[in-house]
PDB file of C-alpha atoms in Angstrom:
ATOM      1  CA  UNK C   1      91.148-190.367  39.910  1.00 53.00           C
ATOM      2  CA  UNK C   2      92.164-193.849  39.829  1.00 54.00           C
ATOM      3  CA  UNK C   3      93.163-193.691  43.514  1.00 55.00           C
ATOM      4  CA  UNK C   4      89.643-192.585  44.347  1.00 55.00           C
ATOM      5  CA  UNK C   5      88.127-195.734  42.820  1.00 56.00           C
ATOM      6  CA  UNK C   6      90.191-198.129  44.675  1.00 55.00           C
ATOM      7  CA  UNK C   7      89.056-197.330  48.029  1.00 55.00           C
ATOM      8  CA  UNK C   8      85.428-197.322  46.783  1.00 54.00           C
ATOM      9  CA  UNK C   9      85.948-200.637  45.253  1.00 52.00           C
ATOM     10  CA  UNK C  10      87.183-202.096  48.429  1.00 54.00           C
ATOM     11  CA  UNK C  11      84.211-201.452  50.417  1.00 54.00           C
ATOM     12  CA  UNK C  12      81.765-203.561  48.552  1.00 53.00           C
ATOM     13  CA  UNK C  13      84.381-206.327  48.425  1.00 52.00           C
ATOM     14  CA  UNK C  14      84.509-206.260  52.304  1.00 51.00           C
ATOM     15  CA  UNK C  15      80.879-206.503  52.322  1.00 53.00           C
ATOM     16  CA  UNK C  16      80.769-209.500  50.018  1.00 50.00           C
ATOM     17  CA  UNK C  17      83.537-211.093  52.222  1.00 49.00           C
ATOM     18  CA  UNK C  18      81.625-210.792  55.197  1.00 53.00           C
ATOM     19  CA  UNK C  19      78.633-212.594  53.744  1.00 55.00           C
ATOM     20  CA  UNK C  20      80.473-215.390  52.039  1.00 53.00           C
ATOM     21  CA  UNK C  21      83.866-216.365  53.202  1.00 55.00           C
ATOM     22  CA  UNK C  22      84.534-218.177  49.863  1.00 55.00           C
ATOM     23  CA  UNK C  23      84.342-214.599  48.138  1.00 52.00           C
ATOM     24  CA  UNK C  24      87.258-213.288  49.875  1.00 54.00           C
ATOM     25  CA  UNK C  25      89.838-215.055  47.647  1.00 55.00           C
ATOM     26  CA  UNK C  26      88.799-213.830  44.333  1.00 53.00           C
ATOM     27  CA  UNK C  27      88.466-210.287  45.696  1.00 54.00           C
ATOM     28  CA  UNK C  28      92.068-210.614  46.821  1.00 50.00           C
ATOM     29  CA  UNK C  29      93.110-211.812  43.241  1.00 54.00           C
ATOM     30  CA  UNK C  30      91.238-208.856  41.652  1.00 51.00           C
ATOM     31  CA  UNK C  31      93.066-206.462  44.090  1.00 52.00           C
ATOM     32  CA  UNK C  32      96.513-207.896  43.145  1.00 53.00           C
ATOM     33  CA  UNK C  33      95.526-207.584  39.348  1.00 54.00           C
ATOM     34  CA  UNK C  34      94.532-203.776  39.796  1.00 55.00           C
ATOM     35  CA  UNK C  35      97.980-202.279  40.223  1.00 55.00           C
ATOM     36  CA  UNK C  36      99.315-204.139  37.124  1.00 55.00           C
ATOM     37  CA  UNK C  37      96.970-202.772  34.709  1.00 53.00           C
ATOM     38  CA  UNK C  38      94.564-200.007  34.823  1.00 57.00           C
ATOM     39  CA  UNK C  39      92.060-201.197  32.298  1.00 57.00           C
ATOM     40  CA  UNK C  40      91.203-204.476  34.203  1.00 55.00           C
ATOM     41  CA  UNK C  41      90.206-202.078  37.213  1.00 54.00           C
ATOM     42  CA  UNK C  42      87.314-200.766  35.278  1.00 54.00           C
ATOM     43  CA  UNK C  43      85.759-204.292  34.866  1.00 56.00           C
ATOM     44  CA  UNK C  44      85.530-205.264  38.651  1.00 53.00           C
ATOM     45  CA  UNK C  45      84.143-201.643  39.449  1.00 53.00           C
ATOM     46  CA  UNK C  46      81.294-202.485  37.046  1.00 53.00           C
ATOM     47  CA  UNK C  47      80.437-205.686  38.774  1.00 54.00           C
ATOM     48  CA  UNK C  48      80.733-204.503  42.242  1.00 53.00           C
ATOM     49  CA  UNK C  49      77.682-201.826  42.142  1.00 53.00           C
ATOM     50  CA  UNK C  50      75.541-204.938  41.245  1.00 54.00           C
ATOM     51  CA  UNK C  51      76.729-206.592  44.451  1.00 52.00           C
ATOM     52  CA  UNK C  52      75.311-203.761  46.337  1.00 54.00           C
ATOM     53  CA  UNK C  53      71.634-204.363  45.454  1.00 54.00           C
ATOM     54  CA  UNK C  54      71.562-207.582  47.397  1.00 53.00           C
ATOM     55  CA  UNK C  55      72.861-205.950  50.332  1.00 54.00           C
ATOM     56  CA  UNK C  56      69.929-203.317  50.159  1.00 53.00           C
ATOM     57  CA  UNK C  57      67.396-206.104  49.923  1.00 54.00           C
ATOM     58  CA  UNK C  58      68.935-207.780  52.969  1.00 51.00           C
ATOM     59  CA  UNK C  59      68.902-204.465  55.012  1.00 51.00           C
ATOM     60  CA  UNK C  60      65.157-204.004  54.088  1.00 52.00           C
ATOM     61  CA  UNK C  61      64.242-207.692  55.516  1.00 53.00           C
ATOM     62  CA  UNK C  62      65.690-206.757  59.010  1.00 55.00           C
ATOM     63  CA  UNK C  63      63.525-204.054  60.121  1.00 56.00           C
ATOM     64  CA  UNK C  64      60.385-206.171  59.279  1.00 57.00           C
ATOM     65  CA  UNK C  65      61.090-208.554  62.204  1.00 69.00           C
ATOM     66  CA  UNK C  66      60.146-207.070  65.558  1.00 78.00           C
ATOM     67  CA  UNK C  67      62.461-207.115  68.468  1.00 78.00           C
ATOM     68  CA  UNK C  68      61.251-209.467  71.288  1.00 80.00           C
ATOM     69  CA  UNK C  69      61.596-208.275  74.889  1.00 73.00           C
ATOM     70  CA  UNK C  70      63.920-210.516  77.157  1.00 77.00           C
ATOM     71  CA  UNK C  71      61.657-212.522  79.429  1.00 81.00           C
ATOM     72  CA  UNK C  72      63.859-211.844  82.465  1.00 78.00           C
ATOM     73  CA  UNK C  73      63.085-208.243  82.218  1.00 78.00           C
ATOM     74  CA  UNK C  74      59.351-208.791  82.130  1.00 86.00           C
ATOM     75  CA  UNK C  75      58.959-210.947  85.036  1.00 90.00           C
ATOM     76  CA  UNK C  76      57.139-209.427  87.869  1.00 92.00           C
ATOM     77  CA  UNK C  77      59.542-208.815  90.869  1.00 93.00           C
ATOM     78  CA  UNK C  78      58.347-207.783  94.459  1.00 95.00           C
ATOM     79  CA  UNK C  79      59.770-204.707  95.931  1.00 95.00           C
ATOM     80  CA  UNK C  80      61.192-204.533  99.337  1.00 95.00           C
ATOM     81  CA  UNK C  81      59.614-202.318 101.936  1.00 94.00           C
ATOM     82  CA  UNK C  82      62.052-199.605 101.569  1.00 93.00           C
ATOM     83  CA  UNK C  83      61.450-199.441  97.706  1.00 94.00           C
ATOM     84  CA  UNK C  84      57.823-200.022  97.985  1.00 95.00           C
ATOM     85  CA  UNK C  85      57.565-196.525  99.810  1.00 94.00           C
ATOM     86  CA  UNK C  86      58.502-195.102  96.488  1.00 94.00           C
ATOM     87  CA  UNK C  87      57.222-197.171  93.780  1.00 94.00           C
ATOM     88  CA  UNK C  88      54.265-199.001  95.677  1.00 94.00           C
ATOM     89  CA  UNK C  89      54.196-202.529  96.914  1.00 93.00           C
ATOM     90  CA  UNK C  90      52.608-204.303  93.936  1.00 95.00           C
ATOM     91  CA  UNK C  91      54.840-206.787  91.926  1.00 95.00           C
ATOM     92  CA  UNK C  92      56.244-205.355  88.638  1.00 94.00           C
ATOM     93  CA  UNK C  93      58.871-205.952  86.068  1.00 93.00           C
ATOM     94  CA  UNK C  94      62.462-204.423  86.506  1.00 91.00           C
ATOM     95  CA  UNK C  95      61.614-202.099  83.553  1.00 91.00           C
ATOM     96  CA  UNK C  96      58.444-200.609  85.283  1.00 94.00           C
ATOM     97  CA  UNK C  97      60.512-200.181  88.664  1.00 94.00           C
ATOM     98  CA  UNK C  98      63.209-198.080  86.882  1.00 93.00           C
ATOM     99  CA  UNK C  99      60.472-196.056  85.044  1.00 95.00           C
ATOM    100  CA  UNK C 100      58.686-195.387  88.450  1.00 95.00           C
ATOM    101  CA  UNK C 101      62.076-194.397  90.288  1.00 95.00           C
ATOM    102  CA  UNK C 102      62.638-191.877  87.306  1.00 95.00           C
ATOM    103  CA  UNK C 103      59.274-190.498  87.690  1.00 96.00           C
ATOM    104  CA  UNK C 104      59.902-190.091  91.406  1.00 96.00           C
ATOM    105  CA  UNK C 105      63.242-188.370  90.799  1.00 95.00           C
ATOM    106  CA  UNK C 106      61.928-186.066  88.169  1.00 95.00           C
ATOM    107  CA  UNK C 107      58.675-185.142  90.052  1.00 96.00           C
ATOM    108  CA  UNK C 108      60.855-184.051  93.178  1.00 96.00           C
ATOM    109  CA  UNK C 109      63.704-182.572  91.024  1.00 95.00           C
ATOM    110  CA  UNK C 110      66.488-184.753  92.417  1.00 95.00           C
ATOM    111  CA  UNK C 111      68.576-184.915  89.349  1.00 95.00           C
ATOM    112  CA  UNK C 112      71.764-183.014  89.998  1.00 94.00           C
ATOM    113  CA  UNK C 113      71.728-179.564  87.914  1.00 93.00           C
ATOM    114  CA  UNK C 114      75.397-179.737  86.754  1.00 95.00           C
ATOM    115  CA  UNK C 115      75.680-183.382  86.115  1.00 95.00           C
ATOM    116  CA  UNK C 116      72.480-184.817  85.075  1.00 94.00           C
ATOM    117  CA  UNK C 117      73.853-188.364  85.496  1.00 94.00           C
ATOM    118  CA  UNK C 118      73.969-187.919  89.192  1.00 95.00           C
ATOM    119  CA  UNK C 119      71.013-188.349  91.464  1.00 95.00           C
ATOM    120  CA  UNK C 120      70.885-186.353  94.892  1.00 96.00           C
ATOM    121  CA  UNK C 121      68.952-188.625  97.278  1.00 95.00           C
ATOM    122  CA  UNK C 122      66.221-187.347  99.511  1.00 95.00           C
ATOM    123  CA  UNK C 123      65.221-189.245 102.698  1.00 94.00           C
ATOM    124  CA  UNK C 124      63.363-192.040 100.916  1.00 92.00           C
ATOM    125  CA  UNK C 125      66.042-192.684  98.451  1.00 94.00           C
ATOM    126  CA  UNK C 126      68.927-192.231 100.966  1.00 94.00           C
ATOM    127  CA  UNK C 127      67.215-195.425 102.822  1.00 93.00           C
ATOM    128  CA  UNK C 128      67.314-197.152  99.308  1.00 92.00           C
ATOM    129  CA  UNK C 129      70.667-196.152  98.060  1.00 93.00           C
ATOM    130  CA  UNK C 130      72.552-195.839 101.571  1.00 93.00           C
ATOM    131  CA  UNK C 131      74.108-192.796  99.975  1.00 93.00           C
ATOM    132  CA  UNK C 132      73.575-188.992  99.441  1.00 95.00           C
ATOM    133  CA  UNK C 133      74.397-189.122  95.637  1.00 95.00           C
ATOM    134  CA  UNK C 134      74.490-191.997  93.084  1.00 96.00           C
ATOM    135  CA  UNK C 135      75.024-192.164  89.395  1.00 96.00           C
ATOM    136  CA  UNK C 136      72.158-193.389  87.191  1.00 92.00           C
ATOM    137  CA  UNK C 137      73.939-196.461  86.337  1.00 92.00           C
ATOM    138  CA  UNK C 138      74.717-197.190  90.016  1.00 94.00           C
ATOM    139  CA  UNK C 139      71.116-196.523  90.766  1.00 93.00           C
ATOM    140  CA  UNK C 140      69.942-199.640  88.738  1.00 90.00           C
ATOM    141  CA  UNK C 141      72.387-201.911  90.637  1.00 92.00           C
ATOM    142  CA  UNK C 142      71.510-200.684  94.159  1.00 93.00           C
ATOM    143  CA  UNK C 143      67.546-201.117  93.227  1.00 93.00           C
ATOM    144  CA  UNK C 144      67.986-204.569  92.070  1.00 92.00           C
ATOM    145  CA  UNK C 145      69.099-205.582  95.706  1.00 92.00           C
ATOM    146  CA  UNK C 146      65.796-204.481  96.813  1.00 92.00           C
ATOM    147  CA  UNK C 147      63.770-206.737  94.199  1.00 92.00           C
ATOM    148  CA  UNK C 148      62.941-210.338  95.073  1.00 89.00           C
TER     149      UNK C 148
END
C-alpha cells in the first residue's frame, strides 16, 4: 500500500511545481525523506489534498473567459472567378469559404466512400484543385490560392 501512495503523492507535487517553481525544491526534499521513514510519508500526503483545492478553483476560472476569434480568419476575402462559381462572388471570411465548399461537397456527394478524408473533384472542383482527388487538408491550402 505504501507504494500506491507514493505515485499518487507525486502527481499533486508536480502540479504545485508547475505553478510555483520555488515549490519544486521542498517537494524534492520531501521525496528524499520518504524512503528513509514510513511515518513522515503520511504527513505530506495529508498536506497535498489541500493543494488540490486551489487547482480546482483555477480550472473553474478558465471556462468563464470566452475564446476570441482570430481577426485574420474573420477578414472578408474576395474569391477568384473559379471559386466564385462554387461559393458565390461576395467577399466572405475564410471560415465561411470552407463551410460553403463543404456544403457543396456534401450536397453533391463528392466525399470518397472508403476514405472520408479524400474529396473526389467534379468538373467545378477540378478547375479549382487542378486534380481529380485531394485530401481535406490539401483542399484548404489549394482554396487559399483562390482568395485575395
